[in-house]
Short mmCIF file of C-alpha atoms in Angstrom, two decimals:
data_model
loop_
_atom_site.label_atom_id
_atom_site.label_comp_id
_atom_site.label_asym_id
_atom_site.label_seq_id
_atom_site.Cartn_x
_atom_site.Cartn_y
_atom_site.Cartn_z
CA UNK A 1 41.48 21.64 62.88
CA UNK A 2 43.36 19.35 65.98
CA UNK A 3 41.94 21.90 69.17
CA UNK A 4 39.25 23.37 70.53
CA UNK A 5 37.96 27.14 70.51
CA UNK A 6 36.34 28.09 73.51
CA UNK A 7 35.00 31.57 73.80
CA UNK A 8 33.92 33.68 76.44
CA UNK A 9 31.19 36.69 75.86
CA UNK A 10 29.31 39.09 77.79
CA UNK A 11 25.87 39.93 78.21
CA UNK A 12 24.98 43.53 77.46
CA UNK A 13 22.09 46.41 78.19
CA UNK A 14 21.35 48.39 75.47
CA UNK A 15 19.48 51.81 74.46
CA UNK A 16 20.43 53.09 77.99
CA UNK A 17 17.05 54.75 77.24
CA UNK A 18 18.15 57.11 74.60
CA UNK A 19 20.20 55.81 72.67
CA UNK A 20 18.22 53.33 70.88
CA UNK A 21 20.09 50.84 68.39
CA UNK A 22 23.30 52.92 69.49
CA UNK A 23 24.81 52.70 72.56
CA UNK A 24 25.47 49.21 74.26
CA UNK A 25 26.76 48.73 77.64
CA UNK A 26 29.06 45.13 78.37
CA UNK A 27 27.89 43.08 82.02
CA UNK A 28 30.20 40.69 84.04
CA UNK A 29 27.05 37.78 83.31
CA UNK A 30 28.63 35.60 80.41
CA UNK A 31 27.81 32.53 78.31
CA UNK A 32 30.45 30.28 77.00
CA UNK A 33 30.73 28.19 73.44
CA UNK A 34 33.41 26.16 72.61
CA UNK A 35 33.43 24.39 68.94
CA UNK A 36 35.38 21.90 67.80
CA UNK A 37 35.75 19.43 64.21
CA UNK A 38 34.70 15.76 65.02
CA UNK A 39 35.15 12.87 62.36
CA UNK A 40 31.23 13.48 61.34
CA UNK A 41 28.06 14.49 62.24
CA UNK A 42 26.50 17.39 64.58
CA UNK A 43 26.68 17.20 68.22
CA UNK A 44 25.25 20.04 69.94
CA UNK A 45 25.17 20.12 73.90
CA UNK A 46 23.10 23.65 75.80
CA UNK A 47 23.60 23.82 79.91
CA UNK A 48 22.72 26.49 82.00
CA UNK A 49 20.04 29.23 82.21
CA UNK A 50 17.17 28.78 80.15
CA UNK A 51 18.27 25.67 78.46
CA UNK A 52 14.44 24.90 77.36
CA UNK A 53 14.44 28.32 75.66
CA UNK A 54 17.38 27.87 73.42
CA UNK A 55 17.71 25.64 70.17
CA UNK A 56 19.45 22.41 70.28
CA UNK A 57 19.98 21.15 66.92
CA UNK A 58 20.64 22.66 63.42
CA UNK A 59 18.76 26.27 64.27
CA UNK A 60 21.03 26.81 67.56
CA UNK A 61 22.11 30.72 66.65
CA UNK A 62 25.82 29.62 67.66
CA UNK A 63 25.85 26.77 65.57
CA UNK A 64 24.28 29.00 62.29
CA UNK A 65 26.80 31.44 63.22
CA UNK A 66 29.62 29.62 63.46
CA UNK A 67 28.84 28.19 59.61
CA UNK A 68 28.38 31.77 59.00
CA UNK A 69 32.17 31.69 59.63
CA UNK A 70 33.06 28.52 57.49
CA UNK A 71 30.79 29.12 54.67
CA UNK A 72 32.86 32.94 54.18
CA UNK A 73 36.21 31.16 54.33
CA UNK A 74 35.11 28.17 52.08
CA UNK A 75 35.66 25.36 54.58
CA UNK A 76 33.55 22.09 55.20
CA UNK A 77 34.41 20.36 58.35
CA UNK A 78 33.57 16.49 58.16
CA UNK A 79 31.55 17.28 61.72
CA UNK A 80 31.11 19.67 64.50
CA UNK A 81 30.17 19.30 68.19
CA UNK A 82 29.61 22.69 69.58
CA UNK A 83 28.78 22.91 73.78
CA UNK A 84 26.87 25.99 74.65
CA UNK A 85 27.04 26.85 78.82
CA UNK A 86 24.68 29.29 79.03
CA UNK A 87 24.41 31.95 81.88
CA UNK A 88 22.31 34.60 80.50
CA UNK A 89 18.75 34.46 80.88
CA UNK A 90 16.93 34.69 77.37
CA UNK A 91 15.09 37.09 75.74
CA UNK A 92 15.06 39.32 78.82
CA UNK A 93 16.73 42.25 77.20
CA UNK A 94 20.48 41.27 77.67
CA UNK A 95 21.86 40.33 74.95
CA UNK A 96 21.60 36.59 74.96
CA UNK A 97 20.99 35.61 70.97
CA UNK A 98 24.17 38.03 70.65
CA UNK A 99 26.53 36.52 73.06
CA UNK A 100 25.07 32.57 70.98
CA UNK A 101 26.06 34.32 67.62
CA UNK A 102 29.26 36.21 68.92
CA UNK A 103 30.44 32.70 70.45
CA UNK A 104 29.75 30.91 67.05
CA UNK A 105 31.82 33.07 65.35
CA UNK A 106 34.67 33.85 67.23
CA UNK A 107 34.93 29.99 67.72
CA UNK A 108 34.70 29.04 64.06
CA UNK A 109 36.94 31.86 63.16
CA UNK A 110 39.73 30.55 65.65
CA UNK A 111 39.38 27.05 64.19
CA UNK A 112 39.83 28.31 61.02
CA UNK A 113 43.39 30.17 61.89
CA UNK A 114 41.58 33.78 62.32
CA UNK A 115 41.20 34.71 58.40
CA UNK A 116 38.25 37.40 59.45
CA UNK A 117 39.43 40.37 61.83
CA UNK A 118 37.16 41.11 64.86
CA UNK A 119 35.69 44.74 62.75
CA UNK A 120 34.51 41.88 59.99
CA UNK A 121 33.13 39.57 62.88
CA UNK A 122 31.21 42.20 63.83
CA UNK A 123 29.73 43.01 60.58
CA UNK A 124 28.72 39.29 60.27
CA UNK A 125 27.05 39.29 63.78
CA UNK A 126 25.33 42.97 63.00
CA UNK A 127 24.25 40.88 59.50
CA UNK A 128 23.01 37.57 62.07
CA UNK A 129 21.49 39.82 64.63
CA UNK A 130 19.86 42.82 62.77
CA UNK A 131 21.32 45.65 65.07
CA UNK A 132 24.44 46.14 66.21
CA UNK A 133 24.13 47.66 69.78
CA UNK A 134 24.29 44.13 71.60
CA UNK A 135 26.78 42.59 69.80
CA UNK A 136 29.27 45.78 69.60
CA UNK A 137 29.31 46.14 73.47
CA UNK A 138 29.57 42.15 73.85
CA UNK A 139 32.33 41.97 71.57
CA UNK A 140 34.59 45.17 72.82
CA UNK A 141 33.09 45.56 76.06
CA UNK A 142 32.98 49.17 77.86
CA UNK A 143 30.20 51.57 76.06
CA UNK A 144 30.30 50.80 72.90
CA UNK A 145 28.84 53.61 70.27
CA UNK A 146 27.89 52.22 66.79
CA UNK A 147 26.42 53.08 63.80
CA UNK A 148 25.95 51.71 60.41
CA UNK A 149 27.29 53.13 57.05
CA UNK A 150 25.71 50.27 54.54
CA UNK A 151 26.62 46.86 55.63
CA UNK A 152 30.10 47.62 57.59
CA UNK A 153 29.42 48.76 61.17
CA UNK A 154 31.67 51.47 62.44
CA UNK A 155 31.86 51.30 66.92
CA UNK A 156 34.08 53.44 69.44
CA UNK A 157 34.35 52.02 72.56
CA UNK A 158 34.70 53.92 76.24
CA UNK A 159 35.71 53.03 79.16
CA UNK A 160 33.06 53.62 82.17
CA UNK A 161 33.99 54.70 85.60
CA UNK A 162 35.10 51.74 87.79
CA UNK A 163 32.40 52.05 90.29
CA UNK A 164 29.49 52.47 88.21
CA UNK A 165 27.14 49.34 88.79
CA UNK A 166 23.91 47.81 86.86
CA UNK A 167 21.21 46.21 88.65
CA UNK A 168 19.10 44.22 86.91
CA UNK A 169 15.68 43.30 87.69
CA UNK A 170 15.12 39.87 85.63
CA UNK A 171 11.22 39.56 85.80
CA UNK A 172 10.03 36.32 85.15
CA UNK A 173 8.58 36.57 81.47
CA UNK A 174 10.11 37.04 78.13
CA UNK A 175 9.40 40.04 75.44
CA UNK A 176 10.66 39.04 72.25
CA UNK A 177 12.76 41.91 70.04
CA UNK A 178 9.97 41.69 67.47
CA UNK A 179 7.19 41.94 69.85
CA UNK A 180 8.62 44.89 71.63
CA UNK A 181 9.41 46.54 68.30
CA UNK A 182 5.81 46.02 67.26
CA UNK A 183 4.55 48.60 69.14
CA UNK A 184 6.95 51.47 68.10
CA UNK A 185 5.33 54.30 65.95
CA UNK A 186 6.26 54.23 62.01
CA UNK A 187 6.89 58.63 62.56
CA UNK A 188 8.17 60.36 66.02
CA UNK A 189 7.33 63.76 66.49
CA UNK A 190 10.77 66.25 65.60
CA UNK A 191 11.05 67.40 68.93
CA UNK A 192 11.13 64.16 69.97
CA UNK A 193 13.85 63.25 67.61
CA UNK A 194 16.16 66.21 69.16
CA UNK A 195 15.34 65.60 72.49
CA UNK A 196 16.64 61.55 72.28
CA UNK A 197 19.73 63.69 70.24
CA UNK A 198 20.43 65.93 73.19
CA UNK A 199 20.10 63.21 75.76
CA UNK A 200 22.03 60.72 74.30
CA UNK A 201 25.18 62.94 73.53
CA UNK A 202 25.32 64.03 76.93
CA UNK A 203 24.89 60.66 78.24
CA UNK A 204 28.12 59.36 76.72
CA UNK A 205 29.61 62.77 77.62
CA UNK A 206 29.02 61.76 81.38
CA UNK A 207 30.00 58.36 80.96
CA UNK A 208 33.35 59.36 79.22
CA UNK A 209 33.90 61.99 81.84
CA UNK A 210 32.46 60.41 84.92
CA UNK A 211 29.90 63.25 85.78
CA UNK A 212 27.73 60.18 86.52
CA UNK A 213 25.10 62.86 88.35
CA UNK A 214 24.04 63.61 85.09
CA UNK A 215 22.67 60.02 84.31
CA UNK A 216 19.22 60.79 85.97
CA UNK A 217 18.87 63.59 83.31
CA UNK A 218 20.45 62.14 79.92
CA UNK A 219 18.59 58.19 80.70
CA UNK A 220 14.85 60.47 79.66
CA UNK A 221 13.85 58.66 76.09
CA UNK A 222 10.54 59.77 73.48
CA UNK A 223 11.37 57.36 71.17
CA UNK A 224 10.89 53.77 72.43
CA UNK A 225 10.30 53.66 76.38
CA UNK A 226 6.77 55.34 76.86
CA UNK A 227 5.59 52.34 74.17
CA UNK A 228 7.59 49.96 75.19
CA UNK A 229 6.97 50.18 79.29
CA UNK A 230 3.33 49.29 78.72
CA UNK A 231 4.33 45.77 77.84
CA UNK A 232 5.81 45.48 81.44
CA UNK A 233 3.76 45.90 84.54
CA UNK A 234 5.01 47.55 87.19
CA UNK A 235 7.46 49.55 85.23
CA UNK A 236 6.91 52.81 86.78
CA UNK A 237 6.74 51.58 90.60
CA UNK A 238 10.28 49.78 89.90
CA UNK A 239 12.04 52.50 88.33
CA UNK A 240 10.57 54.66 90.80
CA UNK A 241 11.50 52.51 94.12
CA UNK A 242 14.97 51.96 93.09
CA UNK A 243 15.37 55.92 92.53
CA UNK A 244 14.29 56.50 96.02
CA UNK A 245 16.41 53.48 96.95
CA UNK A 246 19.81 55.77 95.41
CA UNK A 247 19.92 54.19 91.85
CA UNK A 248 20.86 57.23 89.37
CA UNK A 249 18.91 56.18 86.58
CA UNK A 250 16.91 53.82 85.34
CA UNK A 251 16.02 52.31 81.95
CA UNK A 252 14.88 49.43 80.02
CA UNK A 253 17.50 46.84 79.27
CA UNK A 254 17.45 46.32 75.68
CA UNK A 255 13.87 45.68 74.32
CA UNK A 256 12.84 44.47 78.18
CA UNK A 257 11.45 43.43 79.93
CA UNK A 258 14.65 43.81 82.58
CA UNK A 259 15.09 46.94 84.02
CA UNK A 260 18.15 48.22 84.74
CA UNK A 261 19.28 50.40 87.20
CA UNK A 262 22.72 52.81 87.68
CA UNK A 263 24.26 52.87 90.82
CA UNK A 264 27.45 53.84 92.21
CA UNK A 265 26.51 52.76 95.70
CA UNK A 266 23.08 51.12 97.64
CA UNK A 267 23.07 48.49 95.32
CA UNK A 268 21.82 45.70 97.66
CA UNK A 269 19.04 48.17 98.46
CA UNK A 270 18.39 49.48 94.76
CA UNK A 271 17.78 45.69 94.06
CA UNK A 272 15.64 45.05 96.99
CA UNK A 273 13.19 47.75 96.48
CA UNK A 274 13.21 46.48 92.84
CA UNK A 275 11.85 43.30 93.71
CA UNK A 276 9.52 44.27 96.28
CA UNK A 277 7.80 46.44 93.56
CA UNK A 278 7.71 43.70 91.42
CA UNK A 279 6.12 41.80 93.46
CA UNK A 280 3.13 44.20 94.27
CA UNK A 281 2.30 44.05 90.60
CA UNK A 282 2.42 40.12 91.02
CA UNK A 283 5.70 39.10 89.32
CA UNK A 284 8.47 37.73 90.54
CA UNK A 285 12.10 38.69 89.26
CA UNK A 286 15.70 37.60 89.94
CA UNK A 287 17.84 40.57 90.71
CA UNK A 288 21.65 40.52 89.77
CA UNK A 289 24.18 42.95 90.27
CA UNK A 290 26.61 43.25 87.49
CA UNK A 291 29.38 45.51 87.13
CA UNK A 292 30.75 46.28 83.58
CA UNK A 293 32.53 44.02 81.75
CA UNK A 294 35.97 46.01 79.92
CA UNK A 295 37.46 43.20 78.29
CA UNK A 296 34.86 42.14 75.89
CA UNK A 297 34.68 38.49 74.49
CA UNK A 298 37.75 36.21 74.76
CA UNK A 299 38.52 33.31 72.64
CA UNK A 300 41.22 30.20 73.90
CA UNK A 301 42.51 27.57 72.25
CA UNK A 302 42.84 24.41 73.81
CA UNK A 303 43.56 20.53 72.57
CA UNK A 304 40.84 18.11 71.78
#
């Protein structure tokens, strides 16, 4: 293996409120891995957002992931030295363990001459991660739909309306996956069950069609918000100033605890009245304004 694999991956907001585990939506916010073989040993190098939060030796995700990759297609390199630049903030709900994992494959899998095909990648990712919604949308980029039949996951991807933006409210404290999922209910009422149904059809309806009005109406969730939103002060006062502000909807990203809001326009504003509410429930929060990513992640190849 002579060259270097350098990928490029998204972050993504998931759930979109009612589509939880399913729907996935790609941001222009991305973390880059590259990988190479050395003569021997482990050399593993983090920058960027959040470096304190992220692993730097054998446990870095990428790193795991990326001998994911080798261990499949039986090779052993004599040594590795694997540089993650990280630019997503971590466990805030967008996608930042997936874009680690993503990278380690995709970079491991173009060292290796590309034996696995991207559907397989995602499988192993889906297998890394636990879900598939992040790393779907990270991988193809657009709206990405998925669902799981066994192991193997099966994703459609869409293409969103050019002006559609996503403001995200980055408060200044984590919520781990597990955490947030610890305070889901074990049954959900059946009414419950059709109304997330209803809403999320007709979300990617409006997506795929760009009747974006309808966002405000097909964003309502039963089945994780209401629990999840307690773990996050402020949540209503946020997603209510930034629908006054012009946002047209407003949801958790991911697991939170960022909040993201839909806008086609007034997105300075939108993120503005986001922090302000914030900040009357005494927490501060960085507020980017991503549009959506289309491409998905990119590998290059490049000489040692």
């Amino acid at each position: 293996m002579p060259h270097k694999a350098t990928a490029r991956v998204p972050a993504s907001t998931t759930n979109l409120g009612p589509g939880f585990d399913v729907l996935g939506l790609a941001l222009q916010l991305y973390s880059t891995i590259s990988l190479e073989e050395i003569d021997k040993g482990r050399e593993i190098e983090v920058t960027g957002v959040d470096v304190d939060k992220l692993s730097k030796d054998e446990r870095n995700m990428a790193y795991r992931a990326a001998h994911m990759v080798f261990d499949k297609c039986g090779y052993a390199p004599k040594g590795l030295r694997l540089v993650l630049r990280n630019g997503i903030p971590a466990i805030r709900g967008l996608g930042g363990s997936g874009t680690a994992i993503l990278g380690g494959l995709l970079t491991a899998n173009a060292l290796c001459d590309n034996p696995f095909s991207r559907a397989e990648l995602l499988d192993f990712a889906t297998e890394f991660e636990g879900h598939p919604d992040n790393v779907a949308a990270s991988l193809l980029g657009g709206l990405v739909i998925s669902m799981m039949q066994g192991s193997h996951v099966h994703s459609i991807q869409l293409d969103c309306d050019s002006d559609l933006r996503v403001v995200v409210a980055i408060p200044n404290f984590s919520l781990s996956t597990k955490a947030a999922r610890g305070v889901l209910p074990k049954m959900v009422d059946f009414s419950d069950a059709i109304h997330n149904v209803s809403r999320s059809s007709m979300l990617v309806a409006a997506i795929a069609t760009g009747k974006l009005e309808m966002l405000s109406l097909a964003m309502a969730d039963r089945l994780h918000q209401p629990y999840r939103t307690s773990l996050i002060p402020g949540f209503d006062d946020v997603a209510e100033s930034a629908m006054r502000a012009g946002a047209l909807s407003v949801a958790l990203s991911g697991a939170g605890p960022s909040i993201a809001a839909y806008c086609t326009t007034s997105t300075d504003e939108v993120g503005s009245q986001m922090s302000q509410a914030f900040r009357r429930n005494q927490i501060s929060c960085d507020i980017k304004v991503l549009p959506i990513d289309s491409a998905g992640a990119t590998v290059q190849m490049s000489r040692s």
